[in-house]
Coordinates of C-alpha atoms in Angstrom, one line a residue:
X28 CA -66.6 17.8 -17.0
X29 CA -65.7 16.3 -13.7
X30 CA -65.9 12.8 -15.2
X31 CA -63.6 14.1 -18.1
X32 CA -60.8 15.9 -15.3
X33 CA -61.7 13.4 -13.6
X34 CA -60.5 11.0 -16.8
X35 CA -57.7 12.7 -17.8
X36 CA -55.9 12.9 -14.0
X37 CA -56.0 9.2 -14.3
X38 CA -54.8 9.2 -17.8
X39 CA -51.6 11.1 -16.7
X40 CA -51.3 9.5 -13.1
X41 CA -51.1 6.1 -15.4
X42 CA -48.7 7.7 -18.1
X43 CA -46.3 8.4 -15.0
X44 CA -46.3 5.7 -13.2
X45 CA -45.5 4.3 -16.6
X46 CA -42.5 6.1 -16.7
X47 CA -41.6 5.5 -13.2
X48 CA -41.5 2.1 -14.1
X49 CA -38.8 2.5 -17.2
X50 CA -37.3 4.8 -15.5
X51 CA -36.5 1.8 -11.8
X52 CA -35.6 -0.2 -14.7
X53 CA -33.6 2.0 -16.8
X54 CA -31.4 3.1 -13.4
X55 CA -31.5 -1.3 -11.9
X56 CA -29.8 -2.1 -14.9
X57 CA -27.2 0.3 -14.8
X58 CA -24.2 -0.5 -14.2
X59 CA -21.2 0.9 -11.9
X60 CA -18.1 0.9 -11.9
X61 CA -15.8 0.7 -8.6
X62 CA -12.3 -0.8 -7.7
X63 CA -13.1 -4.8 -7.6
X64 CA -10.2 -4.9 -4.7
X65 CA -11.9 -3.1 -1.9
X66 CA -13.8 -5.4 0.2
X67 CA -17.0 -4.5 2.5
X68 CA -17.8 -5.2 6.0
X69 CA -20.9 -6.6 7.0
X70 CA -21.0 -6.6 10.5
X71 CA -24.3 -8.2 13.0
X72 CA -26.9 -5.7 12.8
X73 CA -26.4 -3.7 9.8
X74 CA -29.6 -3.2 8.3
X75 CA -30.1 -3.1 5.1
X76 CA -30.7 0.6 4.2
X77 CA -26.8 1.1 6.1
X78 CA -25.7 -1.5 4.2
X79 CA -26.6 0.4 0.5
X80 CA -26.2 3.3 1.6
X81 CA -22.9 1.7 2.5
X82 CA -22.0 0.3 -0.9
X83 CA -22.9 3.7 -2.4
X84 CA -20.0 5.7 -0.7
X85 CA -17.7 3.1 -2.1
X86 CA -18.9 4.0 -5.8
X87 CA -20.5 0.4 -5.7
X88 CA -23.9 1.3 -6.3
X89 CA -24.3 4.9 -8.4
X90 CA -28.2 5.5 -6.5
X91 CA -28.8 3.4 -3.4
X92 CA -31.8 4.8 -3.3
X93 CA -32.9 3.2 -6.9
X94 CA -32.3 0.1 -4.7
X95 CA -33.7 0.8 -1.3
X96 CA -36.8 1.7 -3.0
X97 CA -36.9 -1.9 -5.4
X98 CA -37.2 -3.9 -1.8
X99 CA -40.5 -1.9 -0.5
X100 CA -42.0 -2.0 -4.1
X101 CA -41.5 -5.5 -4.6
X102 CA -42.2 -6.5 -1.0
X103 CA -38.6 -8.4 -0.9
X104 CA -36.7 -9.2 2.8
X105 CA -33.5 -10.5 1.8
X106 CA -31.0 -12.2 4.4
X107 CA -27.8 -10.4 4.7
X108 CA -25.5 -12.4 6.6
X109 CA -22.0 -10.0 8.9
X110 CA -18.9 -10.9 6.4
X111 CA -16.7 -9.2 3.7
X112 CA -18.2 -8.8 0.7
X113 CA -16.3 -8.2 -3.1
X114 CA -18.4 -7.6 -6.0
X115 CA -17.5 -7.1 -9.4
X116 CA -17.7 -3.9 -11.4
X117 CA -19.1 -3.1 -14.0
X118 CA -22.1 -4.1 -11.0
X119 CA -25.6 -3.7 -10.6
X120 CA -27.7 -2.9 -8.4
X121 CA -29.2 -6.1 -8.9
X122 CA -26.2 -7.6 -8.8
X123 CA -25.7 -6.3 -6.3
X124 CA -28.5 -7.6 -4.1
X125 CA -27.8 -11.1 -5.8
X126 CA -24.3 -10.6 -4.3
X127 CA -25.4 -9.5 -0.8
X128 CA -28.2 -12.5 -0.9
X129 CA -25.6 -15.2 -1.8
X130 CA -23.5 -14.4 1.3
X131 CA -19.3 -13.2 2.4
X132 CA -16.4 -14.9 1.2
X133 CA -14.1 -16.7 3.1
X134 CA -10.9 -14.0 3.6
X135 CA -7.2 -14.1 4.3
X136 CA -5.7 -11.4 4.7
X137 CA -2.0 -10.1 4.0
X138 CA -0.3 -7.0 5.3
X139 CA 2.1 -6.0 3.3
X140 CA 4.2 -3.9 6.1
X141 CA 6.6 -0.3 4.9
X142 CA 9.8 -1.6 4.2
X143 CA 8.9 -4.8 4.1
X144 CA 11.8 -6.3 0.7
X145 CA 10.7 -8.9 -1.5
X146 CA 11.6 -11.3 1.0
X147 CA 9.7 -11.0 3.9
X148 CA 6.7 -10.7 1.4
X149 CA 7.5 -14.1 -0.3
X150 CA 7.4 -15.9 3.5
X151 CA 3.9 -14.0 4.5
X152 CA 3.0 -15.2 1.4
X153 CA 4.2 -18.6 1.5
X154 CA 1.8 -19.1 4.6
X155 CA -1.4 -18.4 3.0
X156 CA -1.8 -22.0 2.2
X157 CA -4.5 -21.0 -0.5
X158 CA -2.2 -19.3 -2.9
X159 CA -0.2 -22.7 -2.2
X160 CA 3.4 -22.0 -2.5
X161 CA 6.5 -21.2 -0.6
X162 CA 8.8 -18.8 -1.1
X163 CA 11.4 -19.5 -3.7
X164 CA 7.9 -19.6 -6.4
X165 CA 6.8 -16.7 -4.1
X166 CA 9.8 -15.2 -5.7
X167 CA 10.2 -16.2 -9.1
X168 CA 6.8 -14.4 -9.4
X169 CA 7.9 -11.5 -8.2
X170 CA 10.6 -11.0 -11.3
X171 CA 8.0 -9.7 -13.0
X172 CA 9.1 -7.3 -14.9
X173 CA 6.0 -6.6 -16.5
X174 CA 4.3 -5.8 -14.7
X175 CA 6.7 -2.6 -14.5
X176 CA 8.7 -1.9 -16.8
X177 CA 6.6 1.3 -18.0
X178 CA 7.5 3.2 -15.8
X179 CA 10.9 1.7 -14.3
X180 CA 12.6 0.8 -17.6
X181 CA 14.9 -0.7 -15.4
X182 CA 13.7 -2.5 -13.0
X183 CA 15.3 -6.5 -11.7
X184 CA 12.2 -7.6 -10.1
X185 CA 9.0 -6.2 -8.8
X186 CA 11.5 -5.6 -5.4
X187 CA 9.9 -2.0 -3.9
X188 CA 7.1 -1.6 -6.2
X189 CA 4.9 -4.1 -4.2
X190 CA 3.2 -0.9 -2.9
X191 CA 2.8 -2.0 1.3
X192 CA -0.7 -2.1 2.5
X193 CA -3.0 -4.9 3.3
X194 CA -4.4 -7.1 1.3
X195 CA -8.1 -9.4 1.2
X196 CA -7.4 -13.3 -0.8
X197 CA -9.9 -15.3 -1.1
X198 CA -10.0 -19.0 -1.1
X199 CA -9.8 -18.5 -5.4
X200 CA -7.0 -15.6 -5.7
X201 CA -3.8 -17.4 -7.2
X202 CA -0.9 -16.7 -5.9
X203 CA 0.5 -13.7 -9.7
X204 CA -3.5 -12.1 -9.0
X205 CA -2.3 -11.4 -4.9
X206 CA 1.1 -9.3 -6.2
X207 CA -0.4 -8.0 -9.6
X208 CA -2.7 -6.1 -6.7
X209 CA 0.0 -4.9 -5.1
X210 CA 1.2 -3.8 -8.5
X211 CA -2.0 -2.2 -9.1
X212 CA -1.4 0.0 -5.8
X213 CA 2.0 0.8 -6.2
X214 CA 1.0 2.6 -10.0
X215 CA -2.7 4.7 -8.8
X216 CA -0.4 5.7 -6.0
X217 CA 2.0 6.9 -7.6
X218 CA 0.3 7.8 -10.6
X219 CA -1.3 11.2 -8.1
X220 CA 1.8 11.8 -6.6
X221 CA 3.7 15.8 -7.4
X222 CA 7.4 15.3 -8.8
X223 CA 8.8 18.3 -9.0
X224 CA 11.5 17.1 -10.1
X225 CA 11.1 15.0 -12.5
X226 CA 12.8 12.3 -11.2
X227 CA 13.0 8.8 -13.0
X228 CA 10.5 6.0 -10.8
X229 CA 13.8 3.9 -10.3
X230 CA 15.8 6.6 -8.5
X231 CA 12.6 7.6 -5.9
X232 CA 11.5 4.4 -4.8
X233 CA 15.3 3.2 -4.6
X234 CA 15.6 6.4 -2.7
X235 CA 11.9 6.2 -0.6
X236 CA 12.6 1.9 -0.2
X237 CA 16.6 3.8 2.3
X238 CA 14.3 6.9 3.4
X239 CA 11.9 3.7 4.3
X240 CA 14.5 2.1 7.5
X241 CA 16.1 5.4 8.1
X242 CA 13.9 7.2 9.1
X243 CA 11.3 5.5 11.5
X244 CA 9.7 9.7 11.7
X245 CA 7.4 11.1 8.8
X246 CA 8.9 14.3 9.6
X247 CA 12.6 13.1 9.7
X248 CA 12.3 11.3 5.6
X249 CA 12.8 14.5 3.7
X250 CA 16.2 15.8 6.0
X251 CA 17.5 12.0 5.7
X252 CA 16.9 12.2 1.6
X253 CA 19.1 15.9 1.9
X254 CA 21.4 13.7 3.7
X255 CA 21.2 10.9 0.0
X256 CA 21.1 14.0 -2.0
X257 CA 24.4 15.7 -0.6
X258 CA 26.3 12.3 0.0
X259 CA 25.8 11.7 -4.2
X260 CA 27.1 15.1 -4.5
X261 CA 29.7 15.4 -2.6
X262 CA 30.8 11.9 -3.9
X263 CA 30.5 10.6 -0.4
X264 CA 29.4 6.7 0.5
X265 CA 26.0 6.8 1.5
X266 CA 26.7 4.0 4.1
X267 CA 23.2 3.5 5.1
X268 CA 23.5 0.1 7.1
X269 CA 19.4 -0.6 5.8
X270 CA 21.5 -1.3 1.9
X271 CA 23.5 -3.5 3.7
X272 CA 21.1 -6.4 5.4
X273 CA 19.5 -6.2 2.2
X274 CA 22.9 -7.3 0.9
X275 CA 22.8 -9.1 3.7
X276 CA 19.4 -10.7 3.0
X277 CA 19.5 -11.1 -0.8
X278 CA 21.8 -13.9 -0.5
X279 CA 20.5 -16.0 2.7
X280 CA 23.2 -14.7 5.7
X281 CA 20.7 -12.1 7.4
X282 CA 20.5 -12.8 10.9
X283 CA 17.7 -11.7 11.9
X284 CA 18.6 -10.2 15.1
X285 CA 19.0 -6.1 14.2
X286 CA 23.0 -7.0 14.3
X287 CA 24.6 -5.6 11.1
X288 CA 28.1 -7.5 11.8
X289 CA 31.2 -7.3 10.3
X290 CA 30.6 -10.3 7.8
X291 CA 27.2 -7.5 6.5
X292 CA 30.0 -5.3 6.2
X293 CA 32.9 -6.9 4.3
X294 CA 30.1 -8.3 1.3
X295 CA 31.7 -7.0 -1.6
X296 CA 27.9 -6.0 -3.3
X297 CA 26.6 -3.2 -4.9
X298 CA 23.8 -2.4 -2.4
X299 CA 27.4 -2.6 0.1
X300 CA 26.6 1.2 0.0
X301 CA 29.9 1.6 3.0
X302 CA 32.3 0.5 -0.1
X303 CA 30.5 1.1 -3.2
X304 CA 29.5 5.3 -3.8
X305 CA 25.9 6.4 -5.0
X306 CA 22.7 4.9 -4.7
X307 CA 22.0 1.1 -5.1
X308 CA 21.6 -0.9 -8.4
X309 CA 17.8 -1.0 -7.4
X310 CA 15.2 -0.9 -4.2
X311 CA 15.6 -2.3 -0.8
X312 CA 12.7 -2.9 0.4
X313 CA 8.6 -1.9 0.3
X314 CA 8.5 1.9 0.9
X315 CA 5.2 4.2 1.8
X316 CA 4.0 6.8 0.3
X317 CA 5.6 9.7 3.3
X318 CA 8.9 8.2 1.7
X319 CA 8.2 8.5 -1.3
X320 CA 6.5 12.1 -1.2
X321 CA 10.7 12.9 1.2
X322 CA 12.1 11.3 -2.1
X323 CA 9.8 13.8 -4.4
X324 CA 10.0 16.5 -1.9
X325 CA 13.2 16.6 -0.2
X326 CA 14.0 19.1 2.3
X327 CA 16.7 21.6 1.7
X328 CA 19.5 21.0 3.8
X329 CA 23.4 20.5 4.7
X330 CA 23.5 18.1 6.7
X331 CA 25.5 15.0 5.5
X332 CA 25.1 12.8 8.8
X333 CA 22.9 12.1 11.4
X334 CA 23.1 9.4 14.0
X335 CA 19.6 8.4 17.2
X336 CA 18.8 10.7 19.6
X337 CA 19.2 9.0 23.5
X338 CA 17.8 11.5 24.8
X339 CA 14.1 9.7 23.1
X340 CA 13.1 6.6 22.1
X341 CA 11.0 6.9 19.3
X342 CA 13.2 6.6 16.5
X343 CA 14.3 10.7 16.7
X344 CA 17.8 11.4 14.7
X345 CA 20.3 14.7 15.8
X346 CA 21.8 15.6 12.1
X347 CA 25.4 17.7 11.6
X348 CA 27.1 19.5 8.6
X349 CA 30.5 18.5 9.7
X350 CA 32.4 14.8 10.5
X351 CA 33.3 16.6 14.0
X352 CA 30.0 17.8 14.7
X353 CA 28.8 14.7 13.8
X354 CA 31.8 13.1 16.7
X355 CA 30.5 14.1 19.3
X356 CA 27.0 12.3 18.2
X357 CA 28.3 9.5 18.3
X358 CA 30.4 9.5 21.9
X359 CA 27.3 10.8 23.2
X360 CA 24.9 7.8 21.8
X361 CA 27.5 5.6 22.8
X362 CA 27.8 6.6 25.8
X363 CA 24.3 6.4 26.9
X364 CA 23.6 2.8 25.6
X365 CA 26.9 2.2 27.8
X366 CA 25.3 3.0 30.3
X367 CA 21.9 1.6 28.8
X368 CA 24.3 -1.3 29.7
X369 CA 24.5 -1.1 33.2
X370 CA 21.9 -0.8 34.4
X371 CA 20.7 -3.4 32.7
X372 CA 23.2 -5.9 34.7

């Protein structure tokens, strides 16, 4: 009797091991789908278990413990060097291990700053040698409107749709692939935003691009959005310098010193919102998510003017509903600027 029991127990254990082996094999062949633009940094001294857990948190591994178990059972001792890693998608656990053992990749970083125009982005791309483009070539690639035309049928170029973020550039990354990644990043952000007033992407991103450069403080952005709406409703020119700066950049006349000259104000460009009523024909830069949210959900106010508050050095503004109060605010700012000049001498 004991022999029969031992035989049955042994058989059950054997079957369990076979089943476990099949399950492990199936899991090792099961592919995970993730954002293949993610770059994973492996720092010096990181243990394998820590690395695999990090990959699971990024959805590169479905179940980190499966690969941990495989490594222990197989007796492997993978050597993983510190560096930056990118992983294909879809990818199996065994392919993850192969990628780690192959070593990190050489990367350049391009950080698109909120408010940058396509001109600044093109300049930054031209500095990355592996992209093999100059400023003019990069700008030409930004005319590929098919990348965003389904969202904005009025699009003239990719201005406003090159989303501010840090992008990693491998040695074999093509310039057009980098631009596509920027647009794809925008599409993901746009797709998740609330749009209660059903603004078109064209209007929302044009407004947001102005808000981005007009308001440094996130809490002021919905108020600036309300100023834009109020001025349009009253058929008042927006008179916002950020659009004039963009008009100057378009023809290569912007001096880049932060000063808007009379020659800029006199430009006969539809982007000159001192001369022409309404929004400009398109975005004037790359807005961040905060500015896009402000355009989609503006504050409710009667403000039609704002002036920088001289009491603060952080970009704060004072807002006004009538020209008389606005003029008082302007005089206060000018008096403060004059005192600063005197104190600097």
